[in-house]
Amino acid sequence: MTSLLIPVFAGCVLVPGLTQEAHQLLKKQSISSTNPLPPINAPANSIQLEILFVERPASDPTVSEQLWREIDEVGAAAPGLRQLMQQNGLRIGTVGASPPPMLQALLGMSRQIEDEYSLSQCVRRKVVVQSGATTDIDVKSWLDPMEVSLNENGKTTSKTFEQLQCVLKLRPHRLQDGWVRLDFIPELHHGQEQMRHTPTDAGWELRGGKLVETCYAQKFSVTLNTGEMAVASCTNAAETNLGGNFFGQPKQLQPKQKVLVVRFAGMHKPETLP
């Protein structure tokens, strides 16, 4: 029996006996079949954010009062909210598109401070979020049971959480060209992962996850222009309050402290993705 050899060139099969027109038709079908789906358009009205984390010894001047002297805390929150957040160990502020020297040193953008603290390890990631949608920022996770104290309405209560995960739920809103408002809500995720009924924008859905306690009273918002940054950390890394659990190491003699920076990189321009 004689086998039939059919050569293949550039994805097109040349079959003996077919006319030139038939070969051209097969070639067109082969090319079109490589990408049968229409191009995907990136969602319009989306917001580009850069999320940065730095963790340093709490005694490091780049995360202490020296840093916060260069950050606008007054414009970031109303006086009443700012006082409540400080009572819960949280500290927030904003900086312009040109970060101050201490923040540049902290993020590794500058080497002006040449000492034992000058080598900074910064973790960065970029996200694109549609205006009004949410994204989670995982700030810290704890394997051991953690005590969290909350101050609300002048009353402080404490509770111990198993397998605690500290999350900031971030929802950006487009205000106008070049301006956004970022809403942050602290959440305490705890317990075993399992399927639960979870409230969403579309209603209740069955999703896998931990139990969630949402700290609505500590919700805060900042308004940013393109290139500007929101900065968040704690007042004391060794305390068991909300800020200490999110950004510090409670009850440690020499705790480390995290600083979160969220930069508004700009509006996502619609484009065709391959």
CSV table of C-alpha atoms in Angstrom, one decimal:
chain,number,residue,atom,x,y,z
A,1,MET,CA,0.0,0.0,0.0
A,2,THR,CA,1.3,3.4,-0.9
A,3,SER,CA,1.0,6.1,1.7
A,4,LEU,CA,-0.1,9.6,0.6
A,5,LEU,CA,2.3,12.4,1.8
A,6,ILE,CA,0.5,15.8,2.2
A,7,PRO,CA,3.0,18.6,2.9
A,8,VAL,CA,2.0,21.4,5.2
A,9,PHE,CA,3.2,25.0,4.8
A,10,ALA,CA,2.4,27.9,7.1
A,11,GLY,CA,-0.6,26.2,8.5
A,12,CYS,CA,-2.3,25.4,5.1
A,13,VAL,CA,-2.7,21.8,3.8
A,14,LEU,CA,-1.9,21.3,0.1
A,15,VAL,CA,-4.2,18.6,-1.1
A,16,PRO,CA,-3.4,17.1,-4.5
A,17,GLY,CA,-6.1,17.7,-7.2
A,18,LEU,CA,-7.5,20.9,-5.7
A,19,THR,CA,-7.5,24.1,-7.8
A,20,GLN,CA,-5.6,27.3,-6.9
A,21,GLU,CA,-8.8,28.9,-5.8
A,22,ALA,CA,-9.6,26.0,-3.4
A,23,HIS,CA,-6.1,26.3,-1.9
A,24,GLN,CA,-6.6,30.0,-1.3
A,25,LEU,CA,-10.0,29.3,0.3
A,26,LEU,CA,-8.4,26.7,2.6
A,27,LYS,CA,-5.6,29.2,3.5
A,28,LYS,CA,-8.1,31.9,4.5
A,29,GLN,CA,-10.1,29.5,6.6
A,30,SER,CA,-6.9,28.3,8.4
A,31,ILE,CA,-5.9,31.8,9.2
A,32,SER,CA,-9.3,32.8,10.5
A,33,SER,CA,-9.6,29.7,12.6
A,34,THR,CA,-6.5,30.7,14.6
A,35,ASN,CA,-8.4,33.5,16.3
A,36,PRO,CA,-12.2,32.8,15.9
A,37,LEU,CA,-13.2,35.1,18.8
A,38,PRO,CA,-13.7,38.9,18.3
A,39,PRO,CA,-11.1,41.1,20.0
A,40,ILE,CA,-11.6,41.9,23.7
A,41,ASN,CA,-12.0,45.6,24.6
A,42,ALA,CA,-10.5,46.7,27.9
A,43,PRO,CA,-13.3,48.1,30.1
A,44,ALA,CA,-13.8,51.8,29.8
A,45,ASN,CA,-14.0,54.0,32.9
A,46,SER,CA,-11.4,51.9,34.7
A,47,ILE,CA,-8.8,53.2,37.2
A,48,GLN,CA,-5.2,52.2,37.4
A,49,LEU,CA,-3.7,51.9,40.9
A,50,GLU,CA,-0.3,51.0,42.1
A,51,ILE,CA,-0.3,49.3,45.6
A,52,LEU,CA,3.0,49.4,47.5
A,53,PHE,CA,3.9,47.8,50.9
A,54,VAL,CA,7.0,48.4,53.0
A,55,GLU,CA,7.7,46.7,56.4
A,56,ARG,CA,10.5,48.1,58.6
A,57,PRO,CA,11.4,48.1,62.3
A,58,ALA,CA,9.0,50.4,64.1
A,59,SER,CA,12.1,52.3,65.4
A,60,ASP,CA,13.1,53.1,61.9
A,61,PRO,CA,12.7,56.9,61.4
A,62,THR,CA,11.3,56.4,57.9
A,63,VAL,CA,8.1,54.9,59.4
A,64,SER,CA,7.9,57.1,62.5
A,65,GLU,CA,6.9,60.7,63.2
A,66,GLN,CA,9.6,62.0,60.9
A,67,LEU,CA,7.7,60.5,58.0
A,68,TRP,CA,4.3,61.8,59.0
A,69,ARG,CA,5.5,65.3,59.3
A,70,GLU,CA,5.7,65.2,55.5
A,71,ILE,CA,2.2,63.8,55.0
A,72,ASP,CA,-1.1,65.7,54.9
A,73,GLU,CA,-3.3,64.0,57.5
A,74,VAL,CA,-5.6,67.0,58.0
A,75,GLY,CA,-7.0,66.9,54.4
A,76,ALA,CA,-7.4,63.2,54.4
A,77,ALA,CA,-10.2,62.9,57.0
A,78,ALA,CA,-12.6,65.1,58.9
A,79,PRO,CA,-11.5,65.9,62.5
A,80,GLY,CA,-14.1,63.5,64.1
A,81,LEU,CA,-13.1,60.6,61.9
A,82,ARG,CA,-9.4,61.3,62.3
A,83,GLN,CA,-9.8,61.2,66.1
A,84,LEU,CA,-11.7,57.9,66.0
A,85,MET,CA,-9.1,56.3,63.7
A,86,GLN,CA,-6.3,57.4,66.0
A,87,GLN,CA,-8.2,55.9,69.0
A,88,ASN,CA,-8.1,52.7,67.0
A,89,GLY,CA,-4.5,53.0,66.1
A,90,LEU,CA,-5.0,53.9,62.4
A,91,ARG,CA,-3.2,56.7,60.6
A,92,ILE,CA,-3.9,58.0,57.1
A,93,GLY,CA,-2.8,60.8,54.9
A,94,THR,CA,-2.0,61.9,51.3
A,95,VAL,CA,1.0,63.2,49.4
A,96,GLY,CA,1.4,64.8,46.0
A,97,ALA,CA,2.7,63.4,42.8
A,98,SER,CA,6.2,64.3,43.9
A,99,PRO,CA,6.7,62.3,47.1
A,100,PRO,CA,8.5,64.0,50.0
A,101,PRO,CA,12.1,62.9,50.7
A,102,MET,CA,11.3,60.6,53.6
A,103,LEU,CA,8.7,58.7,51.6
A,104,GLN,CA,11.1,58.5,48.7
A,105,ALA,CA,13.7,56.9,50.9
A,106,LEU,CA,11.1,54.5,52.3
A,107,LEU,CA,10.0,53.4,48.9
A,108,GLY,CA,13.5,53.0,47.6
A,109,MET,CA,13.2,55.9,45.2
A,110,SER,CA,16.0,57.9,46.9
A,111,ARG,CA,19.3,57.1,48.5
A,112,GLN,CA,19.6,60.4,50.4
A,113,ILE,CA,19.5,58.7,53.8
A,114,GLU,CA,22.7,56.6,53.8
A,115,ASP,CA,22.5,54.7,57.1
A,116,GLU,CA,21.3,51.3,58.4
A,117,TYR,CA,17.7,52.1,57.4
A,118,SER,CA,18.4,53.2,53.8
A,119,LEU,CA,17.9,49.7,52.1
A,120,SER,CA,14.2,49.4,51.7
A,121,GLN,CA,12.4,46.4,50.4
A,122,CYS,CA,9.2,47.5,48.7
A,123,VAL,CA,6.5,45.1,47.4
A,124,ARG,CA,4.5,46.5,44.5
A,125,ARG,CA,1.6,45.4,42.3
A,126,LYS,CA,-0.6,47.2,39.8
A,127,VAL,CA,-4.3,46.7,39.5
A,128,VAL,CA,-7.0,48.0,37.1
A,129,VAL,CA,-10.4,48.4,38.8
A,130,GLN,CA,-13.6,49.7,37.2
A,131,SER,CA,-15.1,52.7,38.8
A,132,GLY,CA,-17.5,51.6,41.6
A,133,ALA,CA,-16.1,48.1,41.7
A,134,THR,CA,-14.1,46.7,44.6
A,135,THR,CA,-10.7,45.0,45.1
A,136,ASP,CA,-9.2,43.6,48.3
A,137,ILE,CA,-5.9,44.6,49.7
A,138,ASP,CA,-4.5,41.8,51.9
A,139,VAL,CA,-2.5,43.7,54.5
A,140,LYS,CA,-1.6,41.0,57.1
A,141,SER,CA,-2.4,37.4,58.1
A,142,TRP,CA,-1.9,35.8,61.5
A,143,LEU,CA,-1.6,32.1,62.3
A,144,ASP,CA,-1.9,32.4,66.0
A,145,PRO,CA,-5.0,33.7,67.8
A,146,MET,CA,-5.0,37.5,67.8
A,147,GLU,CA,-6.7,39.9,70.2
A,148,VAL,CA,-8.2,43.0,68.5
A,149,SER,CA,-9.6,45.9,70.5
A,150,LEU,CA,-12.1,48.3,68.9
A,151,ASN,CA,-13.1,51.8,70.1
A,152,GLU,CA,-16.6,52.8,69.0
A,153,ASN,CA,-18.7,55.5,70.6
A,154,GLY,CA,-16.2,56.0,73.3
A,155,LYS,CA,-16.4,52.3,74.4
A,156,THR,CA,-13.5,49.9,73.9
A,157,THR,CA,-14.2,46.2,73.4
A,158,SER,CA,-11.8,43.3,72.8
A,159,LYS,CA,-12.2,40.1,70.9
A,160,THR,CA,-9.9,37.2,70.0
A,161,PHE,CA,-9.9,35.9,66.4
A,162,GLU,CA,-8.6,32.6,65.0
A,163,GLN,CA,-6.6,32.6,61.7
A,164,LEU,CA,-7.1,36.4,61.4
A,165,GLN,CA,-6.6,38.0,58.0
A,166,CYS,CA,-6.6,41.9,57.9
A,167,VAL,CA,-8.1,43.2,54.7
A,168,LEU,CA,-8.8,46.7,53.4
A,169,LYS,CA,-11.7,46.6,50.9
A,170,LEU,CA,-10.9,49.4,48.3
A,171,ARG,CA,-13.6,50.9,46.1
A,172,PRO,CA,-12.4,53.6,43.6
A,173,HIS,CA,-14.8,56.2,42.1
A,174,ARG,CA,-14.1,58.3,39.1
A,175,LEU,CA,-15.0,61.9,39.9
A,176,GLN,CA,-13.9,63.6,36.7
A,177,ASP,CA,-10.9,63.4,34.3
A,178,GLY,CA,-7.8,63.0,36.5
A,179,TRP,CA,-9.6,62.8,39.8
A,180,VAL,CA,-10.8,59.8,41.8
A,181,ARG,CA,-12.1,59.1,45.3
A,182,LEU,CA,-10.8,56.0,47.0
A,183,ASP,CA,-13.0,54.4,49.7
A,184,PHE,CA,-11.3,52.1,52.2
A,185,ILE,CA,-13.1,49.8,54.7
A,186,PRO,CA,-11.2,47.7,57.2
A,187,GLU,CA,-12.3,44.1,57.4
A,188,LEU,CA,-11.4,41.2,59.8
A,189,HIS,CA,-11.5,37.9,58.0
A,190,HIS,CA,-11.3,35.0,60.4
A,191,GLY,CA,-11.9,31.3,60.9
A,192,GLN,CA,-11.8,28.3,58.5
A,193,GLU,CA,-12.4,28.7,54.8
A,194,GLN,CA,-15.8,27.3,53.8
A,195,MET,CA,-18.8,28.0,51.5
A,196,ARG,CA,-20.9,30.9,52.9
A,197,HIS,CA,-23.8,33.1,51.7
A,198,THR,CA,-22.1,36.4,51.0
A,199,PRO,CA,-23.7,39.8,50.2
A,200,THR,CA,-22.6,41.3,46.8
A,201,ASP,CA,-23.7,44.1,44.6
A,202,ALA,CA,-25.9,41.7,42.8
A,203,GLY,CA,-27.5,40.1,45.9
A,204,TRP,CA,-26.6,37.2,48.1
A,205,GLU,CA,-24.2,34.6,46.5
A,206,LEU,CA,-22.7,31.4,47.8
A,207,ARG,CA,-18.9,31.9,48.0
A,208,GLY,CA,-16.0,30.3,49.7
A,209,GLY,CA,-14.3,32.3,52.4
A,210,LYS,CA,-13.9,33.1,56.0
A,211,LEU,CA,-16.2,34.9,58.4
A,212,VAL,CA,-16.0,38.6,57.9
A,213,GLU,CA,-16.4,41.5,60.4
A,214,THR,CA,-16.6,44.8,58.7
A,215,CYS,CA,-15.5,47.9,60.6
A,216,TYR,CA,-17.8,50.4,59.0
A,217,ALA,CA,-17.1,53.1,61.7
A,218,GLN,CA,-13.5,53.1,60.5
A,219,LYS,CA,-14.3,53.6,56.8
A,220,PHE,CA,-12.2,56.4,55.3
A,221,SER,CA,-12.0,58.1,51.9
A,222,VAL,CA,-9.3,60.1,50.1
A,223,THR,CA,-9.5,62.2,46.9
A,224,LEU,CA,-6.5,62.0,44.6
A,225,ASN,CA,-5.3,63.6,41.4
A,226,THR,CA,-3.3,61.6,38.9
A,227,GLY,CA,0.1,60.6,40.5
A,228,GLU,CA,-0.9,61.4,44.0
A,229,MET,CA,-0.8,58.8,46.8
A,230,ALA,CA,-2.7,57.7,49.9
A,231,VAL,CA,-0.6,56.5,52.8
A,232,ALA,CA,-1.8,54.3,55.7
A,233,SER,CA,-0.1,52.8,58.8
A,234,CYS,CA,-0.5,52.5,62.5
A,235,THR,CA,0.1,54.8,65.5
A,236,ASN,CA,1.8,52.2,67.6
A,237,ALA,CA,3.0,48.8,66.1
A,238,ALA,CA,3.0,47.1,69.5
A,239,GLU,CA,-0.7,47.7,70.5
A,240,THR,CA,-3.5,45.2,70.0
A,241,ASN,CA,-5.9,47.8,68.5
A,242,LEU,CA,-7.1,47.7,64.8
A,243,GLY,CA,-4.0,49.6,63.5
A,244,GLY,CA,-1.6,47.4,65.4
A,245,ASN,CA,-3.1,44.2,64.0
A,246,PHE,CA,-3.2,45.6,60.5
A,247,PHE,CA,0.2,47.3,60.3
A,248,GLY,CA,2.2,46.2,63.3
A,249,GLN,CA,3.1,43.3,65.6
A,250,PRO,CA,1.1,43.6,68.8
A,251,LYS,CA,2.7,42.9,72.2
A,252,GLN,CA,6.2,42.6,70.6
A,253,LEU,CA,9.1,44.5,72.3
A,254,GLN,CA,10.7,45.3,68.9
A,255,PRO,CA,7.9,45.1,66.5
A,256,LYS,CA,8.0,45.7,62.7
A,257,GLN,CA,5.6,48.2,61.1
A,258,LYS,CA,4.0,48.2,57.7
A,259,VAL,CA,3.3,51.2,55.6
A,260,LEU,CA,0.7,51.0,52.7
A,261,VAL,CA,0.9,53.4,49.8
A,262,VAL,CA,-1.8,53.5,47.1
A,263,ARG,CA,-0.9,55.6,44.1
A,264,PHE,CA,-3.5,56.8,41.5
A,265,ALA,CA,-1.6,56.1,38.2
A,266,GLY,CA,-4.4,57.4,35.9
A,267,MET,CA,-7.5,56.4,34.1
A,268,HIS,CA,-7.3,53.3,32.0
A,269,LYS,CA,-7.7,54.2,28.3
A,270,PRO,CA,-9.9,51.8,26.3
A,271,GLU,CA,-7.8,49.6,24.0
A,272,THR,CA,-8.2,46.4,22.1
A,273,LEU,CA,-6.5,43.4,23.7
A,274,PRO,CA,-5.3,40.5,21.5
